[in-house]
mmCIF file of C-alpha atoms in Angstrom:
data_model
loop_
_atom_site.group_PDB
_atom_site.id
_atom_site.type_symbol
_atom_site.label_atom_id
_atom_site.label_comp_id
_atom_site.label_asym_id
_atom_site.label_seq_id
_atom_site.Cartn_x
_atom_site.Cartn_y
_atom_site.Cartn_z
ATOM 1 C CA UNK G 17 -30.930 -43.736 -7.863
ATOM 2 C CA UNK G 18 -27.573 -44.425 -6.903
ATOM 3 C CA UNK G 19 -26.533 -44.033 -3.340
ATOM 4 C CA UNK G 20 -24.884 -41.116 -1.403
ATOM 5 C CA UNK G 21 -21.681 -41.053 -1.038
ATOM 6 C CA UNK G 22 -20.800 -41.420 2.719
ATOM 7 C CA UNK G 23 -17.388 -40.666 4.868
ATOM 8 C CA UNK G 24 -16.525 -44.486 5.084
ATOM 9 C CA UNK G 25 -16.829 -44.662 1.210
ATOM 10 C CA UNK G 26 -14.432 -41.610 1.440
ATOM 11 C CA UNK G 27 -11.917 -42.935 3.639
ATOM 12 C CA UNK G 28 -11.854 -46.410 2.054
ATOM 13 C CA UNK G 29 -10.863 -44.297 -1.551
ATOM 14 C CA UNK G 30 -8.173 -42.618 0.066
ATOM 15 C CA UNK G 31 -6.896 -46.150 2.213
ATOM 16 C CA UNK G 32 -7.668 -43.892 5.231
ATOM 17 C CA UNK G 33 -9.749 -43.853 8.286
ATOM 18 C CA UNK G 34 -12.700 -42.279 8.972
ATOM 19 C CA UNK G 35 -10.978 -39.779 11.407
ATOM 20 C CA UNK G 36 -8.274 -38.912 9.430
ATOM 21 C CA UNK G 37 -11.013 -37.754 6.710
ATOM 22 C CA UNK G 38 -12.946 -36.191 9.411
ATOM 23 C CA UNK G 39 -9.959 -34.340 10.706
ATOM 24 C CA UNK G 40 -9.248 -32.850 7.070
ATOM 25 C CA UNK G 41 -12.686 -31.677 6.899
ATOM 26 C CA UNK G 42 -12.750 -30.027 10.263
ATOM 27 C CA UNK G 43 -9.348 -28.630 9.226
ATOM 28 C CA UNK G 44 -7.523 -30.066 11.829
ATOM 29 C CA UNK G 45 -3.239 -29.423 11.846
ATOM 30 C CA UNK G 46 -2.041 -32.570 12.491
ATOM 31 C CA UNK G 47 -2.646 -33.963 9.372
ATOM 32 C CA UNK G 48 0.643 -34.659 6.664
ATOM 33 C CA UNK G 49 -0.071 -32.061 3.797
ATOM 34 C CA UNK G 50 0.210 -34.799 1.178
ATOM 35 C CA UNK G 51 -2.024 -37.055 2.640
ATOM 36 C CA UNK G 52 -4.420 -33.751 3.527
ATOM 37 C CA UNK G 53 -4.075 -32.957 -0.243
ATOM 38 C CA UNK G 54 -5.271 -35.832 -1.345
ATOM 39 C CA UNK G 55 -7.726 -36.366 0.714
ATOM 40 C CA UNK G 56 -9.417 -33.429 -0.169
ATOM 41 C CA UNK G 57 -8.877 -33.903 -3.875
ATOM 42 C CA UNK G 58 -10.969 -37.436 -3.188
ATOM 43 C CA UNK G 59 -13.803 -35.117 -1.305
ATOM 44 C CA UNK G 60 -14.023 -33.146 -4.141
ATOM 45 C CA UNK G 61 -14.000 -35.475 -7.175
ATOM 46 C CA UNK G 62 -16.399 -37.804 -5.519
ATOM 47 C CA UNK G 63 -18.994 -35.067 -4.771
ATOM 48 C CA UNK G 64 -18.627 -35.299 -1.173
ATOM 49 C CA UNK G 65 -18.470 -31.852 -0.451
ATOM 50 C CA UNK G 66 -21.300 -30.845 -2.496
ATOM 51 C CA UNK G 67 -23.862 -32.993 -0.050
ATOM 52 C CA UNK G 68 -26.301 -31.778 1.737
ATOM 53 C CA UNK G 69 -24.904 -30.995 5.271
ATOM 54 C CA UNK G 70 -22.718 -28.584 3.211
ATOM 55 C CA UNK G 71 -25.533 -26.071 2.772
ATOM 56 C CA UNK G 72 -26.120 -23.002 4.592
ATOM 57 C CA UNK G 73 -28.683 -23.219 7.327
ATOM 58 C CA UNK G 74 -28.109 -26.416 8.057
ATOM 59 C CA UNK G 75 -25.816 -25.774 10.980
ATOM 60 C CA UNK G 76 -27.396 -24.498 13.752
ATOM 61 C CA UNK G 77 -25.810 -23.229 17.494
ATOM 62 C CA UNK G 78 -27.731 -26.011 19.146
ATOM 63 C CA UNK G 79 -25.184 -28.291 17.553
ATOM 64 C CA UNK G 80 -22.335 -26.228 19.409
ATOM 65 C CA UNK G 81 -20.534 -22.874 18.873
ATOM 66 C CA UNK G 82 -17.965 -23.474 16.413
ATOM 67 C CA UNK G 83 -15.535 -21.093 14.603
ATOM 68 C CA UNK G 84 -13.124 -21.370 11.796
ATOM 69 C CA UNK G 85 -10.130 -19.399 11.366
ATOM 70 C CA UNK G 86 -8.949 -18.728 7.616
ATOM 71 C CA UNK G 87 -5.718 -17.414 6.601
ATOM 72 C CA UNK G 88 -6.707 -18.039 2.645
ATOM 73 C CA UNK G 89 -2.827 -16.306 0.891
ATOM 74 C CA UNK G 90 -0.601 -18.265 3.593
ATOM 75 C CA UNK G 91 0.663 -22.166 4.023
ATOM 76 C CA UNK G 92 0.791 -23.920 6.746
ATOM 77 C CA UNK G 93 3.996 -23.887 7.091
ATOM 78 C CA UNK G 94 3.107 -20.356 8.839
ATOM 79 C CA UNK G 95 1.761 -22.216 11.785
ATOM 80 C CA UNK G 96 4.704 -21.945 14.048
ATOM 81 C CA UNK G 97 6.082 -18.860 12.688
ATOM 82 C CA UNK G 98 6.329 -16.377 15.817
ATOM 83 C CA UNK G 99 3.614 -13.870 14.608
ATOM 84 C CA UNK G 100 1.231 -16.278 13.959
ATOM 85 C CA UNK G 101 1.857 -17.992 17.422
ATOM 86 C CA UNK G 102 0.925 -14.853 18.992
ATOM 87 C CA UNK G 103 -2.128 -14.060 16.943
ATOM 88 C CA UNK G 104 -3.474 -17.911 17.280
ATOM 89 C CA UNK G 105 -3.061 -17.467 20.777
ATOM 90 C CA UNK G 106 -5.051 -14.606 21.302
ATOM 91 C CA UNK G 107 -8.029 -16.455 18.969
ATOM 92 C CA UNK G 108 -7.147 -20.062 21.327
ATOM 93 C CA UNK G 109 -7.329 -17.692 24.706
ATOM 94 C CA UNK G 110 -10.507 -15.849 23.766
ATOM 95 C CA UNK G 111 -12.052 -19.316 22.324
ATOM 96 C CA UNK G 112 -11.075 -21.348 25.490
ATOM 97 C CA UNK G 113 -13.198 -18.002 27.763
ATOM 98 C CA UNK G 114 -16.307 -18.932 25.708
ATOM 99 C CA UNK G 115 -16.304 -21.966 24.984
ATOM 100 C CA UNK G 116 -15.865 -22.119 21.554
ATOM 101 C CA UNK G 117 -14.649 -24.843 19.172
ATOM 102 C CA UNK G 118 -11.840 -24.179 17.532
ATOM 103 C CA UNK G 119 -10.733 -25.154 13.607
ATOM 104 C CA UNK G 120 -7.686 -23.325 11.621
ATOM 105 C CA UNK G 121 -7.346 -24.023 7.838
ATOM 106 C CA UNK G 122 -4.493 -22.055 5.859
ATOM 107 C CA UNK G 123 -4.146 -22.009 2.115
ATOM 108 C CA UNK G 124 -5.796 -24.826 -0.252
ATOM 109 C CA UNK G 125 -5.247 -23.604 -3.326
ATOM 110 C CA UNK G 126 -5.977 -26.960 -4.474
ATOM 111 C CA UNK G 127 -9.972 -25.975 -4.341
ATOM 112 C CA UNK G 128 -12.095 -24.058 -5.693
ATOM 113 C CA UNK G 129 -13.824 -20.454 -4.305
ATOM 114 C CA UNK G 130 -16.937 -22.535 -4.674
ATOM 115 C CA UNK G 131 -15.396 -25.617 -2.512
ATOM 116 C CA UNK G 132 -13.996 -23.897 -0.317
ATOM 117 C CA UNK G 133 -16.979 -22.190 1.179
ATOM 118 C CA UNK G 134 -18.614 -25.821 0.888
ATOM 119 C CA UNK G 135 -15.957 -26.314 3.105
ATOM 120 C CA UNK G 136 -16.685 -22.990 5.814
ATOM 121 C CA UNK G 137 -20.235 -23.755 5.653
ATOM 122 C CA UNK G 138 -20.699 -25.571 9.097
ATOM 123 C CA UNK G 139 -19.229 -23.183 10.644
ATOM 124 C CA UNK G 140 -21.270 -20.887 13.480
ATOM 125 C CA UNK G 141 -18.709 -17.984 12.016
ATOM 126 C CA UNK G 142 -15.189 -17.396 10.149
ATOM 127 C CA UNK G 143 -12.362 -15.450 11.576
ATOM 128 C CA UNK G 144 -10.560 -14.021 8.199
ATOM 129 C CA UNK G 145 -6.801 -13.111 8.447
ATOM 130 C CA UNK G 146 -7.080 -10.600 5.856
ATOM 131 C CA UNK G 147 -4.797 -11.437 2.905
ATOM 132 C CA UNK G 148 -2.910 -9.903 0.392
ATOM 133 C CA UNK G 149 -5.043 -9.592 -2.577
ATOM 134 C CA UNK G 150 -9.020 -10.011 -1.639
ATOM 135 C CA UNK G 151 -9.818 -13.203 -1.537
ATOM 136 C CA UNK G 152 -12.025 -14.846 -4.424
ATOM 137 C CA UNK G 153 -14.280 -16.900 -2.464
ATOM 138 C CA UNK G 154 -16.024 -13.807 -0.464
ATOM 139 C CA UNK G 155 -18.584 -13.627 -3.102
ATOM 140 C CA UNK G 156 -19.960 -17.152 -2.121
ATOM 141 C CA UNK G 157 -20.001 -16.923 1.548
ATOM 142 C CA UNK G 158 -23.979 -17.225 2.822
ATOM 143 C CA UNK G 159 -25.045 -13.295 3.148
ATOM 144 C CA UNK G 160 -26.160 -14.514 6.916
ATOM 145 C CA UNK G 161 -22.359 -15.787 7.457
ATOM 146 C CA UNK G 162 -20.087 -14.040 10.525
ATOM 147 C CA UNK G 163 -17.334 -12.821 9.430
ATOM 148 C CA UNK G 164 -14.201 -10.426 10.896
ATOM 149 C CA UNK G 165 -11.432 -9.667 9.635
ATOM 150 C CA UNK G 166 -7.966 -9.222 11.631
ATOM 151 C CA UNK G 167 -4.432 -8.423 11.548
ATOM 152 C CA UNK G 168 -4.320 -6.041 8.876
ATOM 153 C CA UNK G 169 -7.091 -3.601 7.095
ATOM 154 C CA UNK G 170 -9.092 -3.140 4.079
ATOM 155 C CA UNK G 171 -11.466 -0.315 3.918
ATOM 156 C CA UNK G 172 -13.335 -2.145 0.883
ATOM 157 C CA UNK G 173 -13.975 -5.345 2.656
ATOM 158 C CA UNK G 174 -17.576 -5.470 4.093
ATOM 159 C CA UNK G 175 -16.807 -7.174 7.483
ATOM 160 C CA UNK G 176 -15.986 -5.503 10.950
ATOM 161 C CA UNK G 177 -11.760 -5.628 11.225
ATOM 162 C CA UNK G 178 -9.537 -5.303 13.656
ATOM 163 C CA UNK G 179 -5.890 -4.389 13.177
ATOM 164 C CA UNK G 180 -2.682 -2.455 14.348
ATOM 165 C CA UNK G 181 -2.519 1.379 12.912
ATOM 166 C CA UNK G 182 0.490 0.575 10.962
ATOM 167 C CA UNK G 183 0.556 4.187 9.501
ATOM 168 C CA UNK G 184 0.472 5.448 13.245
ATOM 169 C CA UNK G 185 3.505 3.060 14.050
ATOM 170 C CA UNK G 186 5.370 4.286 11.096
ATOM 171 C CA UNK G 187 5.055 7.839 12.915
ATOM 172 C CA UNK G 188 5.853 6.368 16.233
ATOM 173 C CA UNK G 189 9.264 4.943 15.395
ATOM 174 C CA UNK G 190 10.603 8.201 13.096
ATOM 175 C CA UNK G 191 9.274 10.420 16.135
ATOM 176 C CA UNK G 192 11.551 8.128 18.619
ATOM 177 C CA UNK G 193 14.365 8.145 16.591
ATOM 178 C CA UNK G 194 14.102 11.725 16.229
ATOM 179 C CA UNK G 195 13.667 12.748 19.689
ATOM 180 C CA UNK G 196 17.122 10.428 20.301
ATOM 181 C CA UNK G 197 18.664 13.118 18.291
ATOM 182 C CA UNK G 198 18.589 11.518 14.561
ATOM 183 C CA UNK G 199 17.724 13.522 12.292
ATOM 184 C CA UNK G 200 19.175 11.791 8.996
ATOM 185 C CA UNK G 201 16.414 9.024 8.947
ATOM 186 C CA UNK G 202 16.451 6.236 6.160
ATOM 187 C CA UNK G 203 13.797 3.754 5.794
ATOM 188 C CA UNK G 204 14.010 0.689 3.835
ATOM 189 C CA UNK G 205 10.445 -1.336 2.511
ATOM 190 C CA UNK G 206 11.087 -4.326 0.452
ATOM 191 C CA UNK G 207 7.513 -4.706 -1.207
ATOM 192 C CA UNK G 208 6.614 -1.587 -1.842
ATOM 193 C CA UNK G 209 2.871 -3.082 -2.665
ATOM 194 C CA UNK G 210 2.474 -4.607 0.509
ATOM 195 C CA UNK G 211 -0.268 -2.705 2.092
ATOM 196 C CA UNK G 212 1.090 -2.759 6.261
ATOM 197 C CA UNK G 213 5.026 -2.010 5.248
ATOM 198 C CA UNK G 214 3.435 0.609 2.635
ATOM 199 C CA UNK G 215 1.368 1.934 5.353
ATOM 200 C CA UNK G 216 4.372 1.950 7.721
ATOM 201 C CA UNK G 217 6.763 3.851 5.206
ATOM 202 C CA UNK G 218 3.671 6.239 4.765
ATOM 203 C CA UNK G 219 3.561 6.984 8.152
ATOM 204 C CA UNK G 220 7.395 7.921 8.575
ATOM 205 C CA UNK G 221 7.596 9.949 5.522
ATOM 206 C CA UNK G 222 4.525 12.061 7.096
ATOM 207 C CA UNK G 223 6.920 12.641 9.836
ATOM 208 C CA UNK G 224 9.626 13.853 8.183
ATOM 209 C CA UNK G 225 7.675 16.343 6.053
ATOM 210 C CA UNK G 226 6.247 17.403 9.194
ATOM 211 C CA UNK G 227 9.475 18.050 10.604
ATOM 212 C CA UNK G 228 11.242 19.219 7.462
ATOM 213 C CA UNK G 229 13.792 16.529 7.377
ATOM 214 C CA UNK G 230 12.330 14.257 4.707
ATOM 215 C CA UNK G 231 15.024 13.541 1.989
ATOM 216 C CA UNK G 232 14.015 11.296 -1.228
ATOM 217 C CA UNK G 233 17.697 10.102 -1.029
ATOM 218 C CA UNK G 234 16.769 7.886 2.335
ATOM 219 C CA UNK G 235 13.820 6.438 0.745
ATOM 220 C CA UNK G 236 14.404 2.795 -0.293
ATOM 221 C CA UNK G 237 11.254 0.547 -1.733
ATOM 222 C CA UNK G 238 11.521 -2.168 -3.685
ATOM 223 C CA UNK G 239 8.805 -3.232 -6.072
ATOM 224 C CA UNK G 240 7.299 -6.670 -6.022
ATOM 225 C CA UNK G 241 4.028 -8.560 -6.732
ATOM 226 C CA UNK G 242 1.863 -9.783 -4.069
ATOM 227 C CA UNK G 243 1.639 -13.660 -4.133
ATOM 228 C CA UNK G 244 -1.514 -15.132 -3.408
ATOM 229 C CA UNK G 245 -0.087 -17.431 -1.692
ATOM 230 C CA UNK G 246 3.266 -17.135 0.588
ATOM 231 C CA UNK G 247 5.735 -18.973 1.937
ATOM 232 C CA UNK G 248 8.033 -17.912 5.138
ATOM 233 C CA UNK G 249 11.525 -16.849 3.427
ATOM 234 C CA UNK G 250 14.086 -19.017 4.229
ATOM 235 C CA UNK G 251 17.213 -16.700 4.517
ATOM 236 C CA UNK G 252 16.836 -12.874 5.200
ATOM 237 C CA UNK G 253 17.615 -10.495 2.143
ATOM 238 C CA UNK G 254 20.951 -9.710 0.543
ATOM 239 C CA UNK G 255 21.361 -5.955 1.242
ATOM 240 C CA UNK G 256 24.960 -5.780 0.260
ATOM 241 C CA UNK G 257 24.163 -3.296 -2.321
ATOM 242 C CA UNK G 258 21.907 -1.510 0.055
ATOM 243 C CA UNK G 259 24.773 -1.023 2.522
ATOM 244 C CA UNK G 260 27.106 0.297 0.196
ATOM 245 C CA UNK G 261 24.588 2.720 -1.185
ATOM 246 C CA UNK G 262 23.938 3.901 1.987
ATOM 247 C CA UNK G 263 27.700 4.428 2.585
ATOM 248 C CA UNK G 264 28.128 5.801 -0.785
ATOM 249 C CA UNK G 265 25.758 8.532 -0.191
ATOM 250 C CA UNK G 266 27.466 12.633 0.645
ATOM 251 C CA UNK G 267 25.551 12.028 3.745
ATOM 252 C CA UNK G 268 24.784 8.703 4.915
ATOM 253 C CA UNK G 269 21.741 8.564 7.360
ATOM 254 C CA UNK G 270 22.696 7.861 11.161
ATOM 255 C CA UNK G 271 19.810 5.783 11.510
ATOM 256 C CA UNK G 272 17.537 2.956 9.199
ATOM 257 C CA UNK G 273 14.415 1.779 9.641
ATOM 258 C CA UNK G 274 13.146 -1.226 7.943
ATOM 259 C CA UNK G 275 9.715 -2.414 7.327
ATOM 260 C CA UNK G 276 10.225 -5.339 9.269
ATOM 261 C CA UNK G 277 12.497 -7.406 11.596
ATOM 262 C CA UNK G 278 13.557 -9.823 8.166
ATOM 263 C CA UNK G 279 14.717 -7.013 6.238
ATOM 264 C CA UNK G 280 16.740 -5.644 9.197
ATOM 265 C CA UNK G 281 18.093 -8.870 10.195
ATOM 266 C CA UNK G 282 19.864 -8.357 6.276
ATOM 267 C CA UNK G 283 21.165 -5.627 6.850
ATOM 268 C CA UNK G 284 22.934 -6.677 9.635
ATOM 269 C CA UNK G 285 24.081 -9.396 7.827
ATOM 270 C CA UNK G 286 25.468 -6.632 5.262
ATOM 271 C CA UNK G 287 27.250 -5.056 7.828
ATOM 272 C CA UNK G 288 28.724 -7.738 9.979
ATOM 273 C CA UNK G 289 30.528 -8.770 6.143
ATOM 274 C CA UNK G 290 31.797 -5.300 5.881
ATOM 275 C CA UNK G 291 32.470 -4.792 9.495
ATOM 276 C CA UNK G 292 30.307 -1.899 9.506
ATOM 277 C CA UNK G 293 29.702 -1.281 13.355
ATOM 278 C CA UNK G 294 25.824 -1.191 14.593
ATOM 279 C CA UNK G 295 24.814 1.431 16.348
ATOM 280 C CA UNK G 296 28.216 3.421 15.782
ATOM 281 C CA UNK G 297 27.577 3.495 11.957
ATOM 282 C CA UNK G 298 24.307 2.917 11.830
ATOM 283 C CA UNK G 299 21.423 2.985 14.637
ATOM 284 C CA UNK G 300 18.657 0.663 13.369
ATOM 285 C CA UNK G 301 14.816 -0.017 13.924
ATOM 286 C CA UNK G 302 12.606 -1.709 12.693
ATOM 287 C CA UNK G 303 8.821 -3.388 12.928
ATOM 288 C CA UNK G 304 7.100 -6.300 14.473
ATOM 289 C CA UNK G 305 9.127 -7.651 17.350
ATOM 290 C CA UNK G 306 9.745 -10.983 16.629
ATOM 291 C CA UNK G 307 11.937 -11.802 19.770
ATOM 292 C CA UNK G 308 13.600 -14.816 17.759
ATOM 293 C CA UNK G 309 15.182 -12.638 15.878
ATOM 294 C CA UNK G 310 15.361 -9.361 17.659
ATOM 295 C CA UNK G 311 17.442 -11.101 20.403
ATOM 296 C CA UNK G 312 19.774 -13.092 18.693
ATOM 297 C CA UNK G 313 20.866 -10.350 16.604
ATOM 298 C CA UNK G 314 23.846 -8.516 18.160
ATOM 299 C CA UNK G 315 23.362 -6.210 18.991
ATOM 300 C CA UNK G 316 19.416 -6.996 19.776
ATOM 301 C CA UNK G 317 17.258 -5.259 17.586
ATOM 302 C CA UNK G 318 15.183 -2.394 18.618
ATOM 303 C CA UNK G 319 11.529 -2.560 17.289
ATOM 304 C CA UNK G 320 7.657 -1.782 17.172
ATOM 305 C CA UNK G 321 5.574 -4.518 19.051
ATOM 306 C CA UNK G 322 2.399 -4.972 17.099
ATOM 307 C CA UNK G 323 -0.730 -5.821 19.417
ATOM 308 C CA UNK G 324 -1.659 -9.429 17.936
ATOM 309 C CA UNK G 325 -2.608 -11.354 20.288
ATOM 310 C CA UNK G 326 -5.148 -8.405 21.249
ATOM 311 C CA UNK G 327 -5.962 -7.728 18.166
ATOM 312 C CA UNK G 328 -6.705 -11.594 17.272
ATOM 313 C CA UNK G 329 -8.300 -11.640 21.191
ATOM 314 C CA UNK G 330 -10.677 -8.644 20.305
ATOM 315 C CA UNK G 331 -11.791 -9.854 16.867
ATOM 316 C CA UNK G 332 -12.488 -13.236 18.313
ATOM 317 C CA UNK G 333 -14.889 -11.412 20.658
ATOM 318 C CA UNK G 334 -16.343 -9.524 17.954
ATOM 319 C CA UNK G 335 -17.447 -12.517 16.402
ATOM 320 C CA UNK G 336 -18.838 -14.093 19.345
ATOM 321 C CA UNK G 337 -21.000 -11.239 19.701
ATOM 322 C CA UNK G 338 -22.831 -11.812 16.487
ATOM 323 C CA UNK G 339 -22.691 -15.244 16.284
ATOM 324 C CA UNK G 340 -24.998 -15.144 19.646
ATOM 325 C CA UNK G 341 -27.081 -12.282 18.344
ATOM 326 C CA UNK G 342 -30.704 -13.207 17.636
ATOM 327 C CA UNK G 343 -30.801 -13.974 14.800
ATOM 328 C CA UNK G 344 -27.030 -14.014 14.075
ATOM 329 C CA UNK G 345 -25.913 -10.730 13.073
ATOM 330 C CA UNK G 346 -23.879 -11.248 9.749
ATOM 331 C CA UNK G 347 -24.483 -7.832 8.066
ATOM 332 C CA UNK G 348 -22.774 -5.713 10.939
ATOM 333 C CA UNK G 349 -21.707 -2.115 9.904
ATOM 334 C CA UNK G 350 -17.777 -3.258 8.261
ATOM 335 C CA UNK G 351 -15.997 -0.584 11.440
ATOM 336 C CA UNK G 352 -12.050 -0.712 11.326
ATOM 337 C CA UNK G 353 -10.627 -1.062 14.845
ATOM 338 C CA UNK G 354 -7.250 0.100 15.567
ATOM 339 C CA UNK G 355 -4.892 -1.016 17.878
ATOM 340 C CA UNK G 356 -1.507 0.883 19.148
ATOM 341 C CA UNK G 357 1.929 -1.007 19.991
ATOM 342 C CA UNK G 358 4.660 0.546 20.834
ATOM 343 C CA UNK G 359 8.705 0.473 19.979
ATOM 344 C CA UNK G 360 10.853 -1.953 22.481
ATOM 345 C CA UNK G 361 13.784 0.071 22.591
ATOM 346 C CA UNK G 362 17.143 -2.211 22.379
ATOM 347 C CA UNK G 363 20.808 -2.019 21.760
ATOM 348 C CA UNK G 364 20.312 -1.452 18.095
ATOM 349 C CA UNK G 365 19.857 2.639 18.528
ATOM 350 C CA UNK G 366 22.081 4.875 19.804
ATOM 351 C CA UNK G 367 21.348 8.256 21.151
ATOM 352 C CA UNK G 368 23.261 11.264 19.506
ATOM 353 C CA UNK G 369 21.385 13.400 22.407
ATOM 354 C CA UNK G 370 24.680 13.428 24.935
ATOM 355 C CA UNK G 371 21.993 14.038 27.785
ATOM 356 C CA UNK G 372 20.125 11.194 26.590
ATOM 357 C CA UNK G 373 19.653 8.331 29.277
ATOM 358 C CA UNK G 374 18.482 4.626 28.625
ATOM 359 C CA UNK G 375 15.426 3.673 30.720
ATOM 360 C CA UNK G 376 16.973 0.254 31.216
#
């Protein structure tokens, strides 16, 4: 009977140490992506992965509480983008309070559904940064597994989630727009199957039904695919064409909101080429509040702060809670919890109200 395969016979494959193998298993960052590519192609062919200590049960919390958080559609080239800082953060703070272990894996599309919960079976429970499409590999999870899901929602997923009310935000941003005197409201969504901008533009055309101001003429969506697995654009959007629609219209809006702070950051582009004037021209608002861009942008960029790292904090503490249930709880009731931002109100808007006066 031949013998098992064994870390050090890994390692020595790959012309590798032992801890560099260990820290791809344990899904460590600081490991190169080619060398973390092939080491795991080296776990897999050589049946490592498919041992023993791989199989639920094995892992029990006397061993230590340890948690792994999966973002399964994005790279890890994501790591330092500014959302995912703040999200990570809230996990790191809420992990570092309990005394939890730690591990973050992004995308392998390199395995298999079937490896890749070889690879999450250790774990005490799996924080799941819900991705675009649902992810193949749910099916094989163990049916005793932890699981929440964060960040963003899906009803049909049976895990508790936590995530921002994106439709409510939508609402929030078209109501303060509005009550700064716009009533000529655009909005702007580049994917229009992306389920959190969709969800946004959902929530401002509810608005401006509401209000009677809705006109099909301001509605801009742009269809698209969702990717299994994304990388962070590199340049924002051209939306030269955009902008001259927008100025080619019998009544251009006073104000655009855009799905998100990378769209917007386009349009300013777009109107810095044309010397179209921000706010004079155009007052503009948009979602997520990444600071890196909302302050460089001149004028800075009014937007909607999403709750992440409360939202990441909370379903971090979710999990703990069944992880020390007894037995662990991995069938809890799959609840939606919402969280509210608000809008950080900038230079980017101005107020057509003349009695209007800026809180700053």
């Amino acid at each position: 009977m031949p013998e098992e395969i064994t870390i050090k016979d890994v390692a020595k494959l790959v012309g590798f140490s032992t801890g560099t193998v260990s820290r791809v298993l344990n899904g460590a960052p600081n490991v190169n992506p080619e060398i973390n590519s092939r080491i795991l192609r080296v776990l897999k062919e050589s049946g490592y992965l498919a041992k023993e200590r791989y199989r639920p049960g094995r892992r029990t919390r006397r061993c230590g509480s340890r948690i792994c958080m999966l973002a399964p559609d994005m790279s890890a080239n994501w790591r330092n983008n500014p959302l995912c800082v703040r999200w990570l953060s809230g996990i790191e703070e809420a992990c570092r309070k309990r005394d939890y272990s730690l591990d973050i894996q992004f995308a392998h599309p390199e395995l298999s559904s079937r490896e890749l919960v070889r690879m999450l079976r250790p774990y005490d429970g799996i924080l799941l940064r819900v991705p675009s499409l649902n992810p193949e590999f749910l099916p094989f999870l163990p049916k005793n597994m932890p699981v929440v899901c964060f960040d963003s929602s899906r009803p049909q997923l049976p895990f508790p989630q936590v995530a921002a009310d994106e439709y409510a935000a939508g609402k929030s941003v078209t109501d303060e727009l509005m009550r700064l005197g716009h009533e000529k409201i655009a909005f702007v969504n580049p994917e229009i199957r992306h389920r959190e901008l969709a969800a946004r533009c959902a929530g401002y055309i509810e608005h401006m039904v509401e209000t009677g101001k809705f006109r099909a003429e301001y509605l801009v969506m742009s269809d698209s695919e969702p990717r299994e697995i994304t990388e962070p654009q590199a340049a924002p959007p051209d939306l030269a064409g955009m902008l001259e629609y927008f100025l080619s219209l019998p009544e251009p809006p006073t104000a655009v909101i855009f799905a998100n702070d990378w769209t917007a950051a386009g349009f300013y582009n777009a109107c810095l080429e044309r010397q179209i004037s921000i706010p004079e021209t155009f007052s503009v608002a948009a979602f997520d509040n990444t600071v890196s861009i909302c302050e460089i942008l001149h004028p800075k960029l009014s937007s909607y702060q999403l709750p992440l790292f409360e939202i990441a904090y909370r379903a971090a503490e979710l999990l703990f809670g069944m992880i020390e249930s007894d037995p662990p709880d991995g069938r809890r009731e799959p609840d939606i919890h919402y969280l509210f931002g608000k809008l950080v109100l900038r230079d980017s808007i101005k107020p057509l109200h003349t009695s209007f006066r800026s809180c700053k």
